[in-house]
Amino acid sequence: MTGEEEALALDAADPGHRDLFHIPPADGGRYAQAAYFAGNSLGLQPKATRAELLEDLDDWQRLGVEGHLEAGRPWLPYHELLTEPAARLVGARPAETVAMNSLTVNLHLLMTSFYRPHGERVHLVIEDSAFPSDSYAVRSQARLHGLDPDTAVVRLRPRAGEAVLRTEDVLEHLAREGQRTALVLLAGVNYLTGELLDIPAITAAGQAAGARVGWDLAHAVGNVPLQLHDWGVDFAAWCSYKYLNAGPGAVAGAFVHERHHADRDLPRLEGWWSTEPATRFRMDPVSRPPASADAWQVSNPPILAMGPVRTSLELFDKVGMSALRARSERLTGYLEALLDEITPSRPIGVVTPRDPGRRGCQLSLRIGSGSGSGSAAELARQLRRTHGVIADAREPDIVRLAPVPLYSTFHDCWRAADALAQAVTA
Ligand SMILES: *Cc1c(COP(=O)(O)O)cnc(C)c1O
């Protein structure tokens, strides 16, 4: 590959925030650090995280149970520290967001409230390339209501010969099948193809048909700008270990639109953290849920896991999502241009939409048979061995590359293209 000098010059002019992160070493070879493209799977560790974690640990050591009120960041209202920064990140009012649990658990808690099949309105609409956890979750929800998941769950497929869904086809489905649809639950950004769906248009169409519309934002949060409140989304959930860099299995997030907060008829699974804090310790037998997303909390939060989320959200506040998105479009556009130089002569191709408005940072490559590199997993192993490029393979034939605007560089993109050019033969 030519162009290495150009990549280095672009980095000098537009350095990002790499120095705020620990970058794993490349094992051997020409480069000291990995070119890390797997932030869509597990984000890298911010340097600030360790000290934050140790402070919470020290408080526990020093205070024992008194830390609930006396810790530097008191544990009882700790989750409230995450509310406002999370709300800024997803375009919500503070009362609409809460940091809690893990993603799939949050989807279940929210579907308990918002998937209410009745009469002929039973369909739960997802996409055919939904993340498996989401597929299993919605099928089990259908079963919970005594329904046959094979008929209750509707999986939307791209057109024959196409890799991604068209918004117009989703809208057309909702116009045709809307009266039979109880809930639409789609991924904002698809984990496999990197496609960003038109969240406001699909939300409006689903609701116009009388359905509830929720979003799985695992691959969207921290990746693309979101305006959940203004878009009128009923609910959403996300994890914090991908683009939010809050560590493996990090505490997740949830959004419930404020128009649902006062609805006393919504069924909900509750525990002592679902009741208002002012009377929580009266230990009453009946809960009094606050008019906020906090009402969907169940248990007291894992304090030692909350600090990394706070650190991460502070970083997003500091950098700002619109600056990050602008850099993201430059980085991903650059990677795309480099891949366009090598793909015409090789059996690989980008399946992610070409329009930057229809994707986040990730580009997914389909590896054709006869690529000379074996399976997607073998190719990913080779990229790592020869160039220290950490990419991610999804069997049978997809390799995902996510240049993350916080810490990836133009030179990382050059390395990935150079590695692919050498690994995949014409
Ligand atoms: C990463 C991801 C998950 C993971 O679920 P957990 O509950 O965090 O284990 C679920 N759904 C989607 C769409 C994802 O991308």
XYZ file of C-alpha atoms and ligand atoms in Angstrom:
441
model
C 0.000 0.000 0.000
C 1.159 3.504 -0.745
C -0.005 6.403 1.363
C 1.548 5.701 4.741
C 3.078 9.189 4.839
C -0.331 10.687 4.111
C -1.883 8.723 6.983
C 0.766 9.964 9.394
C 0.232 13.551 8.232
C -3.528 13.227 8.791
C -2.853 12.012 12.331
C -0.573 14.948 13.031
C -3.314 17.346 11.926
C -6.214 15.528 13.637
C -4.874 13.535 16.594
C -8.061 12.530 18.443
C -7.840 11.525 22.119
C -5.681 8.435 21.972
C -3.483 9.600 24.847
C -6.460 9.266 27.229
C -6.537 5.481 26.642
C -4.389 2.444 27.267
C -3.637 0.971 23.832
C -2.762 -2.745 23.944
C 0.669 -3.698 22.615
C 0.991 -5.365 19.218
C 2.554 -8.743 19.776
C 5.810 -8.521 17.892
C 6.386 -7.220 14.394
C 6.988 -3.733 13.117
C 4.568 -1.878 15.374
C 4.654 -1.278 19.117
C 0.912 -0.759 19.621
C -2.070 -2.657 18.274
C -4.243 -1.071 15.617
C -7.436 -1.660 17.561
C -10.609 -2.014 15.477
C -12.651 -4.022 17.999
C -14.046 -1.129 20.038
C -17.483 -2.174 18.732
C -17.018 -5.348 20.750
C -15.042 -4.137 23.779
C -13.858 -0.545 24.076
C -10.373 0.212 25.399
C -9.639 1.253 28.971
C -9.504 4.999 29.689
C -6.434 5.867 31.746
C -8.667 7.651 34.272
C -10.649 4.503 35.108
C -8.202 2.839 37.467
C -7.926 5.777 39.899
C -11.677 6.181 39.957
C -12.202 2.528 40.786
C -9.601 2.654 43.532
C -11.321 5.646 45.154
C -14.563 3.686 45.482
C -12.657 0.681 46.809
C -10.837 2.886 49.343
C -14.156 4.317 50.548
C -15.452 0.844 51.244
C -12.198 -0.060 53.058
C -12.378 3.106 55.166
C -16.106 3.411 55.816
C -17.823 0.057 55.603
C -21.577 0.518 55.638
C -21.268 4.255 56.344
C -20.118 4.657 52.732
C -23.788 4.653 51.702
C -23.944 8.234 52.973
C -20.349 9.262 53.660
C -18.334 8.012 50.689
C -16.723 10.633 48.461
C -19.454 9.683 46.021
C -22.133 8.343 48.401
C -23.439 4.968 47.304
C -27.150 5.497 47.968
C -27.648 8.115 45.256
C -24.587 6.987 43.211
C -26.595 6.096 40.103
C -27.867 9.672 39.938
C -24.333 10.797 39.041
C -24.717 8.910 35.776
C -28.160 10.180 34.882
C -27.398 13.583 33.400
C -24.323 12.640 31.351
C -26.169 9.590 29.986
C -29.133 11.811 29.110
C -26.858 14.223 27.223
C -25.335 11.353 25.288
C -28.641 9.908 24.069
C -30.584 13.163 23.709
C -32.927 12.625 26.652
C -34.228 14.476 29.670
C -32.442 13.360 32.848
C -35.574 11.715 34.268
C -35.714 9.524 31.149
C -32.411 7.688 31.645
C -31.018 5.315 34.225
C -27.776 3.322 34.458
C -28.553 -0.212 35.611
C -28.072 -3.930 35.023
C -26.928 -5.282 31.696
C -28.375 -4.718 28.267
C -30.431 -7.866 27.755
C -31.798 -7.686 31.293
C -32.888 -4.108 30.597
C -34.562 -5.192 27.363
C -36.543 -7.748 29.370
C -37.524 -5.226 32.058
C -38.667 -2.789 29.376
C -40.475 -5.401 27.283
C -42.351 -6.419 30.420
C -43.844 -2.929 30.299
C -44.019 -2.288 26.571
C -44.680 -5.628 24.903
C -48.350 -6.136 25.705
C -49.791 -8.387 23.002
C -53.595 -8.460 22.825
C -56.212 -9.500 20.284
C -54.594 -9.713 16.881
C -51.896 -7.225 17.873
C -49.228 -9.756 18.870
C -46.259 -9.273 16.540
C -42.865 -8.391 17.932
C -40.848 -7.077 14.977
C -37.055 -7.421 14.904
C -34.539 -7.651 12.080
C -33.367 -10.988 10.740
C -29.763 -10.031 11.506
C -30.637 -9.152 15.114
C -27.964 -9.929 17.688
C -28.662 -13.456 18.989
C -29.274 -12.265 22.560
C -32.079 -10.050 21.248
C -33.553 -12.920 19.243
C -33.577 -15.165 22.292
C -34.979 -12.391 24.473
C -37.937 -11.631 22.212
C -38.755 -15.305 21.662
C -38.801 -15.874 25.419
C -41.049 -12.815 25.862
C -43.505 -14.258 23.340
C -43.513 -17.540 25.261
C -44.078 -15.668 28.516
C -47.356 -14.434 27.008
C -48.343 -17.962 25.950
C -47.614 -17.214 22.283
C -45.789 -19.285 19.687
C -42.515 -17.420 19.066
C -42.386 -18.691 15.478
C -45.488 -16.684 14.637
C -45.313 -13.867 17.175
C -41.748 -12.809 16.280
C -41.464 -11.262 12.812
C -37.956 -11.012 11.372
C -37.442 -8.348 8.706
C -35.054 -9.368 5.931
C -33.165 -7.308 3.359
C -34.255 -7.704 -0.268
C -32.826 -10.674 -2.141
C -29.230 -9.982 -3.070
C -28.953 -7.037 -0.652
C -27.064 -6.949 2.634
C -28.910 -4.287 4.628
C -32.508 -3.304 5.349
C -34.071 -0.409 3.476
C -35.962 2.049 5.628
C -38.722 2.176 3.008
C -39.222 -1.584 3.381
C -39.512 -1.305 7.169
C -42.064 1.502 6.738
C -43.935 -0.521 4.147
C -44.088 -3.509 6.509
C -45.482 -1.289 9.279
C -48.085 0.198 6.946
C -49.186 -3.297 5.899
C -48.900 -5.217 9.195
C -49.124 -2.360 11.684
C -52.439 -3.412 13.278
C -50.896 -6.798 14.067
C -47.738 -5.257 15.548
C -47.451 -4.856 19.322
C -43.781 -3.886 19.498
C -41.006 -2.919 17.084
C -37.575 -3.592 18.624
C -34.727 -2.854 16.236
C -31.034 -2.102 16.577
C -30.124 1.542 15.962
C -26.865 0.376 14.387
C -26.741 -3.258 13.312
C -23.905 -5.211 14.926
C -23.179 -7.246 11.807
C -23.556 -4.859 8.893
C -22.925 -1.530 10.627
C -26.141 -0.102 9.136
C -27.703 2.866 10.984
C -31.475 2.758 10.664
C -33.641 5.867 10.383
C -34.702 5.831 14.035
C -37.121 8.820 13.916
C -38.895 7.673 10.733
C -39.359 4.090 11.913
C -40.408 5.214 15.398
C -43.055 7.528 13.927
C -44.353 4.866 11.538
C -44.591 2.195 14.223
C -46.415 4.485 16.608
C -48.765 5.713 13.860
C -49.731 2.065 13.393
C -50.507 1.784 17.112
C -47.391 -0.148 18.104
C -44.756 0.647 20.697
C -41.240 1.235 19.392
C -38.072 0.421 21.330
C -34.428 0.520 20.255
C -31.404 -1.562 21.099
C -28.603 1.002 21.009
C -25.675 -1.322 21.832
C -23.839 -0.263 18.662
C -25.310 3.214 18.414
C -24.579 4.819 21.783
C -21.308 6.739 21.740
C -21.101 6.041 18.012
C -23.804 8.199 16.409
C -25.713 11.263 17.672
C -29.071 10.379 19.249
C -32.153 12.463 20.105
C -34.338 9.894 21.835
C -36.648 12.386 23.503
C -37.375 14.444 20.390
C -37.736 11.317 18.280
C -40.449 10.142 20.661
C -38.880 6.708 21.151
C -40.898 4.703 23.702
C -37.880 3.031 25.284
C -34.283 2.100 24.581
C -31.430 0.176 26.170
C -27.694 0.001 25.568
C -24.554 -1.567 26.962
C -21.550 0.435 28.157
C -18.649 -1.837 27.216
C -18.589 -1.229 23.447
C -18.206 2.396 22.322
C -18.594 3.640 25.910
C -15.364 1.965 27.093
C -16.665 1.212 30.599
C -15.136 -2.269 30.767
C -16.238 -5.877 30.205
C -19.801 -6.488 31.359
C -20.129 -2.817 32.402
C -23.350 -1.447 33.862
C -25.796 -0.750 31.037
C -28.284 2.046 30.394
C -31.978 2.467 29.727
C -34.322 5.167 28.458
C -38.070 5.462 29.031
C -39.842 8.396 27.385
C -41.358 10.758 29.937
C -44.856 10.367 28.493
C -44.885 6.923 30.138
C -43.658 7.998 33.548
C -47.004 8.839 35.076
C -48.786 5.803 33.632
C -49.776 3.804 36.721
C -51.227 1.006 34.598
C -47.940 -0.001 33.001
C -46.941 -3.386 34.358
C -43.410 -3.421 35.669
C -41.070 -5.712 37.571
C -40.100 -3.940 40.773
C -37.767 -4.144 43.731
C -36.688 -1.755 46.460
C -34.748 0.451 44.053
C -37.968 1.003 42.076
C -39.487 2.961 44.918
C -38.851 6.639 45.590
C -35.690 7.216 47.655
C -37.317 9.511 50.241
C -39.406 6.682 51.723
C -37.313 3.682 50.672
C -36.043 3.011 54.177
C -39.465 3.028 55.760
C -39.492 -0.512 54.447
C -43.165 -0.234 53.482
C -44.816 -3.290 51.930
C -46.065 -1.317 48.893
C -43.749 0.571 46.529
C -44.131 4.179 45.423
C -42.373 4.366 42.069
C -40.919 7.783 41.144
C -42.112 9.403 37.906
C -38.846 8.666 36.127
C -36.887 5.871 34.494
C -35.537 5.075 37.985
C -38.828 3.254 38.573
C -37.491 0.454 36.323
C -34.524 -0.192 38.606
C -34.914 -3.294 40.717
C -31.856 -3.806 42.905
C -29.296 -1.561 44.535
C -26.549 -0.839 41.985
C -23.078 -2.482 41.868
C -21.095 0.535 43.092
C -17.689 -0.854 42.138
C -18.912 -1.165 38.555
C -20.432 2.313 38.344
C -17.170 4.319 38.468
C -15.941 3.177 35.049
C -19.263 4.216 33.513
C -18.976 7.634 35.140
C -15.401 8.064 33.854
C -16.512 7.141 30.397
C -19.504 9.465 30.330
C -17.276 12.308 31.546
C -15.033 11.713 28.557
C -17.958 11.942 26.159
C -19.084 15.133 27.868
C -15.616 16.596 27.518
C -15.133 15.732 23.844
C -18.738 16.156 22.755
C -20.671 13.821 20.493
C -20.820 16.183 17.533
C -17.023 16.640 17.409
C -16.622 12.881 17.765
C -19.082 12.195 14.999
C -17.274 14.597 12.659
C -13.958 12.851 13.326
C -15.669 9.482 12.994
C -16.904 10.345 9.499
C -13.388 11.426 8.481
C -11.763 8.251 9.837
C -14.311 5.821 8.451
C -14.386 7.659 5.110
C -10.603 7.359 4.951
C -10.689 3.624 5.714
C -13.413 3.199 3.094
C -11.314 5.012 0.458
C -8.297 2.786 1.236
C -10.445 -0.350 1.020
C -11.852 0.874 -2.289
C -8.303 0.829 -3.657
C -7.833 -2.844 -2.864
C -11.261 -4.464 -3.112
C -11.879 -4.235 -6.878
C -9.098 -6.718 -7.552
C -9.949 -9.043 -4.662
C -12.948 -11.174 -3.621
C -13.877 -8.964 -0.680
C -16.331 -6.107 -0.437
C -17.822 -3.633 2.035
C -21.442 -4.455 2.935
C -21.988 -1.399 5.171
C -23.988 1.427 3.533
C -21.861 3.910 1.565
C -23.828 6.901 2.810
C -22.149 8.198 6.008
C -25.644 9.158 7.234
C -26.627 5.488 7.236
C -23.751 4.085 9.269
C -21.645 4.672 12.357
C -17.903 4.108 12.392
C -17.918 0.386 11.600
C -17.250 -1.061 8.154
C -18.124 -4.714 7.616
C -16.306 -6.644 4.913
C -17.677 -9.782 3.318
C -14.920 -12.234 2.481
C -15.708 -14.140 -0.706
C -14.731 -17.752 -1.214
C -11.442 -18.000 -3.073
C -9.996 -15.067 -1.165
C -6.897 -17.173 -0.448
C -7.220 -16.329 3.231
C -9.541 -19.063 4.465
C -12.400 -18.214 6.797
C -13.146 -14.783 8.245
C -11.695 -15.970 11.554
C -8.464 -17.110 9.886
C -8.196 -13.791 8.104
C -8.665 -11.882 11.366
C -5.920 -13.992 12.975
C -3.608 -13.208 10.079
C -4.252 -9.444 10.305
C -3.260 -9.597 13.925
C -0.148 -11.680 13.300
C 1.290 -9.656 10.435
C 0.222 -6.097 11.303
C -1.020 -6.119 14.899
C -4.473 -5.254 13.519
C -7.225 -6.350 15.924
C -10.366 -6.909 13.908
C -13.312 -9.083 14.635
C -14.666 -11.987 12.603
C -18.313 -13.099 12.476
C -18.727 -16.498 10.914
C -19.079 -17.440 8.211
C -17.737 -14.557 6.144
C -17.791 -11.110 7.816
C -14.818 -9.166 9.172
C -15.721 -6.010 11.100
C -13.426 -2.998 11.379
C -14.467 -0.168 13.676
C -12.167 2.871 13.677
C -13.220 4.442 16.970
C -12.898 8.237 16.815
C -11.735 8.570 20.440
C -8.590 6.470 20.006
C -8.180 5.043 16.491
C -5.866 6.785 14.036
C -5.606 7.308 10.294
C -2.432 5.260 10.438
C -4.397 2.398 12.055
C -6.691 2.534 9.005
C -3.699 2.432 6.693
C -2.341 -0.596 8.564
C -5.655 -2.428 8.260
C -5.821 -1.811 4.512
C -2.166 -2.790 4.073
C -2.742 -5.987 6.065
C -5.816 -6.886 4.010
C -4.033 -6.146 0.723
C -1.330 -8.632 1.672
C -3.598 -11.264 3.226
C -6.257 -11.447 0.529
C -4.971 -12.516 -2.819
C -6.542 -11.565 -6.101
C -23.481 -6.499 22.472
C -24.933 -6.700 22.273
C -25.703 -7.382 23.227
C -25.075 -7.996 24.458
O -25.985 -8.203 25.470
P -25.552 -8.217 27.024
O -26.816 -8.268 27.729
O -24.743 -6.972 27.240
O -24.692 -9.417 27.231
C -27.066 -7.508 23.003
N -27.634 -6.982 21.895
C -26.921 -6.322 20.967
C -27.592 -5.748 19.746
C -25.549 -6.178 21.111
O -24.832 -5.549 20.179
